[in-house]
Tab-separated table of C-alpha atoms in Angstrom:
chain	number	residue	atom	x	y	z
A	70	UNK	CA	134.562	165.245	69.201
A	71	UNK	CA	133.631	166.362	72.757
A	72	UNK	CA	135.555	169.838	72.199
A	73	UNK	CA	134.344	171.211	69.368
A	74	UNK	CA	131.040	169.978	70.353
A	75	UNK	CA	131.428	172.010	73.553
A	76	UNK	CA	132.644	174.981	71.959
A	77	UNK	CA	129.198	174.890	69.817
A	78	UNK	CA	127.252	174.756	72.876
A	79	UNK	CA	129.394	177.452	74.930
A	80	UNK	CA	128.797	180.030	71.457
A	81	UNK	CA	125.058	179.263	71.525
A	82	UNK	CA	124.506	179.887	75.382
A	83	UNK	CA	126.002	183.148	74.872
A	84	UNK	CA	123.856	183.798	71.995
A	85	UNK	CA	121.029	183.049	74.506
A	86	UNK	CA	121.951	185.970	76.533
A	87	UNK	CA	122.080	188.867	73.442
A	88	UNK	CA	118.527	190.122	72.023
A	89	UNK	CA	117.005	187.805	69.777
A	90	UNK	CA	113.201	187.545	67.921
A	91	UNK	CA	111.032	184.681	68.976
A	92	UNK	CA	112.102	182.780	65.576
A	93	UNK	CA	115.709	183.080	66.542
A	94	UNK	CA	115.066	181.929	69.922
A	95	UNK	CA	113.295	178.657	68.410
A	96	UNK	CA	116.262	178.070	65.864
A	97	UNK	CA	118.687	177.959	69.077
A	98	UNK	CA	116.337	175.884	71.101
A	99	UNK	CA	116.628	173.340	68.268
A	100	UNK	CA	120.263	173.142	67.776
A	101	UNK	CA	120.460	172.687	71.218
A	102	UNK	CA	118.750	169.493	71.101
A	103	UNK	CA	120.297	168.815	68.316
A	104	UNK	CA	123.427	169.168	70.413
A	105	UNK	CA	122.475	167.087	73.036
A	106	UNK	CA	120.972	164.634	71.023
A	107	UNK	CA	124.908	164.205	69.792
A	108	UNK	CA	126.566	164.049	73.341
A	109	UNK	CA	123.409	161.099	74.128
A	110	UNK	CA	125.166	159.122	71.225
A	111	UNK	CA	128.994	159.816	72.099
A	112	UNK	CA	127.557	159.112	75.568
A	113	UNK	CA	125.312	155.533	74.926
A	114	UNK	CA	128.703	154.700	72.384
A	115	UNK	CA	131.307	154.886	74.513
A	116	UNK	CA	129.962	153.238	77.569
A	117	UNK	CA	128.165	150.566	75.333
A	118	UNK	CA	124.721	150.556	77.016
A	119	UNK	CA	122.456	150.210	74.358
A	120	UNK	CA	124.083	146.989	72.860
A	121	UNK	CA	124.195	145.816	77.602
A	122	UNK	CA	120.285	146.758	77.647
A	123	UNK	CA	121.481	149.100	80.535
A	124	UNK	CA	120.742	152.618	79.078
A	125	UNK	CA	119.596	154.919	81.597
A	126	UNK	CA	116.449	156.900	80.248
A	127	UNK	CA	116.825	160.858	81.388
A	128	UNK	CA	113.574	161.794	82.077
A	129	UNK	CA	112.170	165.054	81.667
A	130	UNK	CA	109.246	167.565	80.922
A	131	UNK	CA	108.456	168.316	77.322
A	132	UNK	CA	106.355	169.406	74.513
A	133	UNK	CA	105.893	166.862	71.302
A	134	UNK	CA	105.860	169.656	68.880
A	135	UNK	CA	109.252	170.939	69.454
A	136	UNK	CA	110.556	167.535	69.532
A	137	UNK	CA	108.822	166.983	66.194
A	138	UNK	CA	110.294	170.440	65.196
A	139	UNK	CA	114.261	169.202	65.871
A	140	UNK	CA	113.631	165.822	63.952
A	141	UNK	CA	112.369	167.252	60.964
A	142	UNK	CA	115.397	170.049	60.835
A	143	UNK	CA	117.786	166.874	60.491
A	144	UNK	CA	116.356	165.545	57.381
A	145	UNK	CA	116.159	169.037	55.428
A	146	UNK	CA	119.179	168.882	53.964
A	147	UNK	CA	118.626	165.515	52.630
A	148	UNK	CA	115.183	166.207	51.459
A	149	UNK	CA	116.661	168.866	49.264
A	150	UNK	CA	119.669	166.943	48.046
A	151	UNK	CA	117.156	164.042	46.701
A	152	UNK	CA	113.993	166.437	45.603
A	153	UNK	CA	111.623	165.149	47.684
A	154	UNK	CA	108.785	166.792	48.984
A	155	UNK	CA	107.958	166.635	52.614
A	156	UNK	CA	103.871	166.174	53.841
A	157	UNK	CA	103.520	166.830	57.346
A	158	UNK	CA	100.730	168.387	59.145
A	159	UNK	CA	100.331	167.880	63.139
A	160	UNK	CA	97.211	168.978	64.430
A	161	UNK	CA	97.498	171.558	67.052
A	162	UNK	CA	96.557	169.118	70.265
A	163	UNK	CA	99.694	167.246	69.465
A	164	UNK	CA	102.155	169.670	68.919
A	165	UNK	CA	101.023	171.239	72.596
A	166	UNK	CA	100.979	167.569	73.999
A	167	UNK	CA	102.877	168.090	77.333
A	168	UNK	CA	104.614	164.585	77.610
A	169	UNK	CA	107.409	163.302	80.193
A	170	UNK	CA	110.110	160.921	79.465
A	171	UNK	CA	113.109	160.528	77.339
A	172	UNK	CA	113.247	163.630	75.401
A	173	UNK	CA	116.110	163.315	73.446
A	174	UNK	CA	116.247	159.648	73.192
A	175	UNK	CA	112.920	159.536	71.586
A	176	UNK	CA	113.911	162.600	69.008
A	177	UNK	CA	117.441	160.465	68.186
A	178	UNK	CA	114.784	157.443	67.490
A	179	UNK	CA	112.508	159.252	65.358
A	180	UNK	CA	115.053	160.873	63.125
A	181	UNK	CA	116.855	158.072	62.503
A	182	UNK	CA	114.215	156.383	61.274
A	183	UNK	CA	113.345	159.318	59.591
A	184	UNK	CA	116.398	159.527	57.757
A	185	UNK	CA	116.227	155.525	56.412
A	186	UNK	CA	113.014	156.898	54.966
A	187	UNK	CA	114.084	159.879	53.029
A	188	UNK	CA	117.537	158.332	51.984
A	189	UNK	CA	115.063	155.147	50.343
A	190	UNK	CA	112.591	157.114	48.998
A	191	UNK	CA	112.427	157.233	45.163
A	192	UNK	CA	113.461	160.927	44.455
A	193	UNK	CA	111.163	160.442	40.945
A	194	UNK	CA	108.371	162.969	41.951
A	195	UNK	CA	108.975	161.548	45.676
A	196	UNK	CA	107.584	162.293	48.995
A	197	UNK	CA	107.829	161.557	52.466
A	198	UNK	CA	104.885	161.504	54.860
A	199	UNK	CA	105.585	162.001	58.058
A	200	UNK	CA	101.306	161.432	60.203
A	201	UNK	CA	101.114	161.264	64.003
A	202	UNK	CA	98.007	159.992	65.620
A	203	UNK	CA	96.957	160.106	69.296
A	204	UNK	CA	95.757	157.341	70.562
A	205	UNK	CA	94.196	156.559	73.840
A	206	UNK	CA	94.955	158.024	77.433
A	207	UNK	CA	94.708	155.848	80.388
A	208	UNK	CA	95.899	155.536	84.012
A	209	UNK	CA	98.189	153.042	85.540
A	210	UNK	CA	99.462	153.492	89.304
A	211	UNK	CA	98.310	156.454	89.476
A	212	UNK	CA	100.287	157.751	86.161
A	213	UNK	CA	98.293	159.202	83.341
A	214	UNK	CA	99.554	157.503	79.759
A	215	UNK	CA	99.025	158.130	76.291
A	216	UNK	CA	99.211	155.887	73.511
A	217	UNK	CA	101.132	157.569	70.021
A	218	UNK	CA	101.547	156.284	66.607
A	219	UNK	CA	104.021	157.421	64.184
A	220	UNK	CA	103.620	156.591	60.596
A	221	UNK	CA	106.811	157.705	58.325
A	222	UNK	CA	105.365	156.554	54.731
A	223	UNK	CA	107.078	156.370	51.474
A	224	UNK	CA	106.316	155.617	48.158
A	225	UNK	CA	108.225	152.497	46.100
A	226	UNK	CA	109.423	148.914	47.057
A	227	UNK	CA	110.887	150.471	50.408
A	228	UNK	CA	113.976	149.740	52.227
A	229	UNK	CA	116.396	146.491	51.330
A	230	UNK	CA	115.270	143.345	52.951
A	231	UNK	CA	118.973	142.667	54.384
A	232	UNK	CA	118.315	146.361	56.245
A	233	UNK	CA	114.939	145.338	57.347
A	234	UNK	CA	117.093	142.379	59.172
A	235	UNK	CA	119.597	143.931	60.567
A	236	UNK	CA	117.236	146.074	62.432
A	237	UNK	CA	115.275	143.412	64.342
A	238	UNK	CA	118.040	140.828	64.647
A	239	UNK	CA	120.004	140.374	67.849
A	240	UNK	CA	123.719	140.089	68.357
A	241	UNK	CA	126.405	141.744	66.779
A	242	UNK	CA	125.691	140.683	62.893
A	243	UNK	CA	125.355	144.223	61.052
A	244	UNK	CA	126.932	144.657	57.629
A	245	UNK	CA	125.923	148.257	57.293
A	246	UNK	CA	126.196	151.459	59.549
A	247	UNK	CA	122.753	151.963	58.722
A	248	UNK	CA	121.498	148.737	60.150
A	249	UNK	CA	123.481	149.005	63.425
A	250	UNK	CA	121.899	152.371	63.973
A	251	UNK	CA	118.299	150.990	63.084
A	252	UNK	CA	118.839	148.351	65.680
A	253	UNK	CA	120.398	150.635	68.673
A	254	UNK	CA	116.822	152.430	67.876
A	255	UNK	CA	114.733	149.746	68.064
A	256	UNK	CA	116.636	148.423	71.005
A	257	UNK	CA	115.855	151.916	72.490
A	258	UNK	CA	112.566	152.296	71.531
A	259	UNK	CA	111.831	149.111	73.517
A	260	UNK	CA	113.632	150.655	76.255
A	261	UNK	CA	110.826	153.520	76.175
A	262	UNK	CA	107.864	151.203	75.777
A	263	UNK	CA	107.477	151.521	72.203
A	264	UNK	CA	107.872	148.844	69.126
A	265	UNK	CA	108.743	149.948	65.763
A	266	UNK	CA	107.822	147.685	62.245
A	267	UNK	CA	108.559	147.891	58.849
A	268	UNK	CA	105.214	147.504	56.587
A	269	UNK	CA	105.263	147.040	53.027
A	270	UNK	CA	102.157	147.321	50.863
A	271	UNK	CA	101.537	147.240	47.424
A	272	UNK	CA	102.414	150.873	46.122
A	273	UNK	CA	103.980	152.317	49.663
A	274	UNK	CA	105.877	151.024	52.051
A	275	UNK	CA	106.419	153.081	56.149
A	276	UNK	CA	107.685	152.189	59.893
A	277	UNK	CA	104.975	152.008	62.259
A	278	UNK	CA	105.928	153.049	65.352
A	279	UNK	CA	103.882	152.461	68.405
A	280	UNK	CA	104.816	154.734	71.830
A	281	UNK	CA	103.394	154.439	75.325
A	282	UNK	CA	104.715	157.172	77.050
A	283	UNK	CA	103.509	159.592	80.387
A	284	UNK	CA	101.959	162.782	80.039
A	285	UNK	CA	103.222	164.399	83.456
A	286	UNK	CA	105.746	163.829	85.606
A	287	UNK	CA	103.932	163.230	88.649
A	288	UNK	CA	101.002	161.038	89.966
A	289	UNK	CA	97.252	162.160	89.564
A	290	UNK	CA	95.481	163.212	92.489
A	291	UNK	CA	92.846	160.855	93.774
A	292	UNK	CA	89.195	161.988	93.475
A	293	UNK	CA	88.530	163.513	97.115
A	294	UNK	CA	85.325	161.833	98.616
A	295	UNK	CA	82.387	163.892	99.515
């Protein structure tokens, strides 16, 4: 899987050096991450380190809207297959939120909970709501924070209870494919300082997804005294 996945990568960065329009550039700069998000699996698979705890985060600079961008190009396809409609409007202040930590870890967490939504949706007139609200900024030894919360909302009785389960169990009890990868991203979503539940309400049902996460890589300066 490594080879052809390389060869994708190796076309694209020679892509990168031809002239392209600012809409092509974007499309590449998602199926990179797209790419890498891949490798992070094959990666966190074969060594096991999600199911140890021992997952080393990569940390890095990055912008919230393009990581929003890249999770909502992986559930396109679907949304077309099942005729649902997607709602999902970002105010401007979080798209440019400049935020530093697990890039592609938190983009393989959010689409894969993503996905569970769409594929459980009811495709009658269906829709998918993707909201994301900011939340509080504070400081902590010296390291500015900000507090996020996803909501991925869906109409209808919501996802099967044995799923719901699987995700926040422990051990190695899955039935499903789907509810081993819901519980590597819960497990990694802890390892990012975020929880994920499943709410179900009367006529909807949606994972709420709390994320503590920095906003620059390094320390703030300390107020100089007159």
């Amino acid at each position: 899987m490594r080879n052809p996945l390389n060869g994708i990568r190796f076309t694209h960065k020679l892509l990168e050096t031809t002239p392209i329009s600012e809409n092509q550039k974007q499309f590449l700069e998602t199926s990179d991450a797209c790419e890498r998000q891949i490798l992070t699996i094959i990666e966190d698979m074969d060594s096991g380190s999600i199911d140890e705890g021992s997952t080393e985060l990569s940390m890095e600079e990055f912008v919230l809207g393009n990581v929003l961008d890249t999770v909502v190009s992986q559930i396109m396809i679907l949304l077309k297959e099942r005729n649902l409609q997607l709602l999902h409007e970002t105010p401007k202040e979080i798209k440019t939120l400049s935020l530093y930590g697990d890039r592609i870890r938190l983009q393989l967490v959010l689409s894969d909970f993503l996905f569970n939504v769409v594929h459980h949706a009811s495709s009658l007139g269906g829709w998918v709501e993707l909201k994301i609200s900011p939340g509080i900024k504070l400081v902590r030894d010296g390291n500015e924070f900000v507090r996020l919360q996803f909501r991925m909302i869906h109409p209808g009785k919501g996802l099967p209870f044995t799923l719901i389960q699987e995700m926040n169990e422990g051990g190695n009890s899955w039935t499903t494919q789907e509810g081993l990868g819901l519980n590597m991203s819960r497990k990694l979503l802890n390892k990012m300082n975020g929880r994920v539940q499943y709410v179900q309400e009367h006529n909807r049902s949606y994972f709420l997804i709390d994320l503590e996460i920095r906003t620059r890589k390094g320390r703030l300066k300390a107020p100089q005294a007159k």
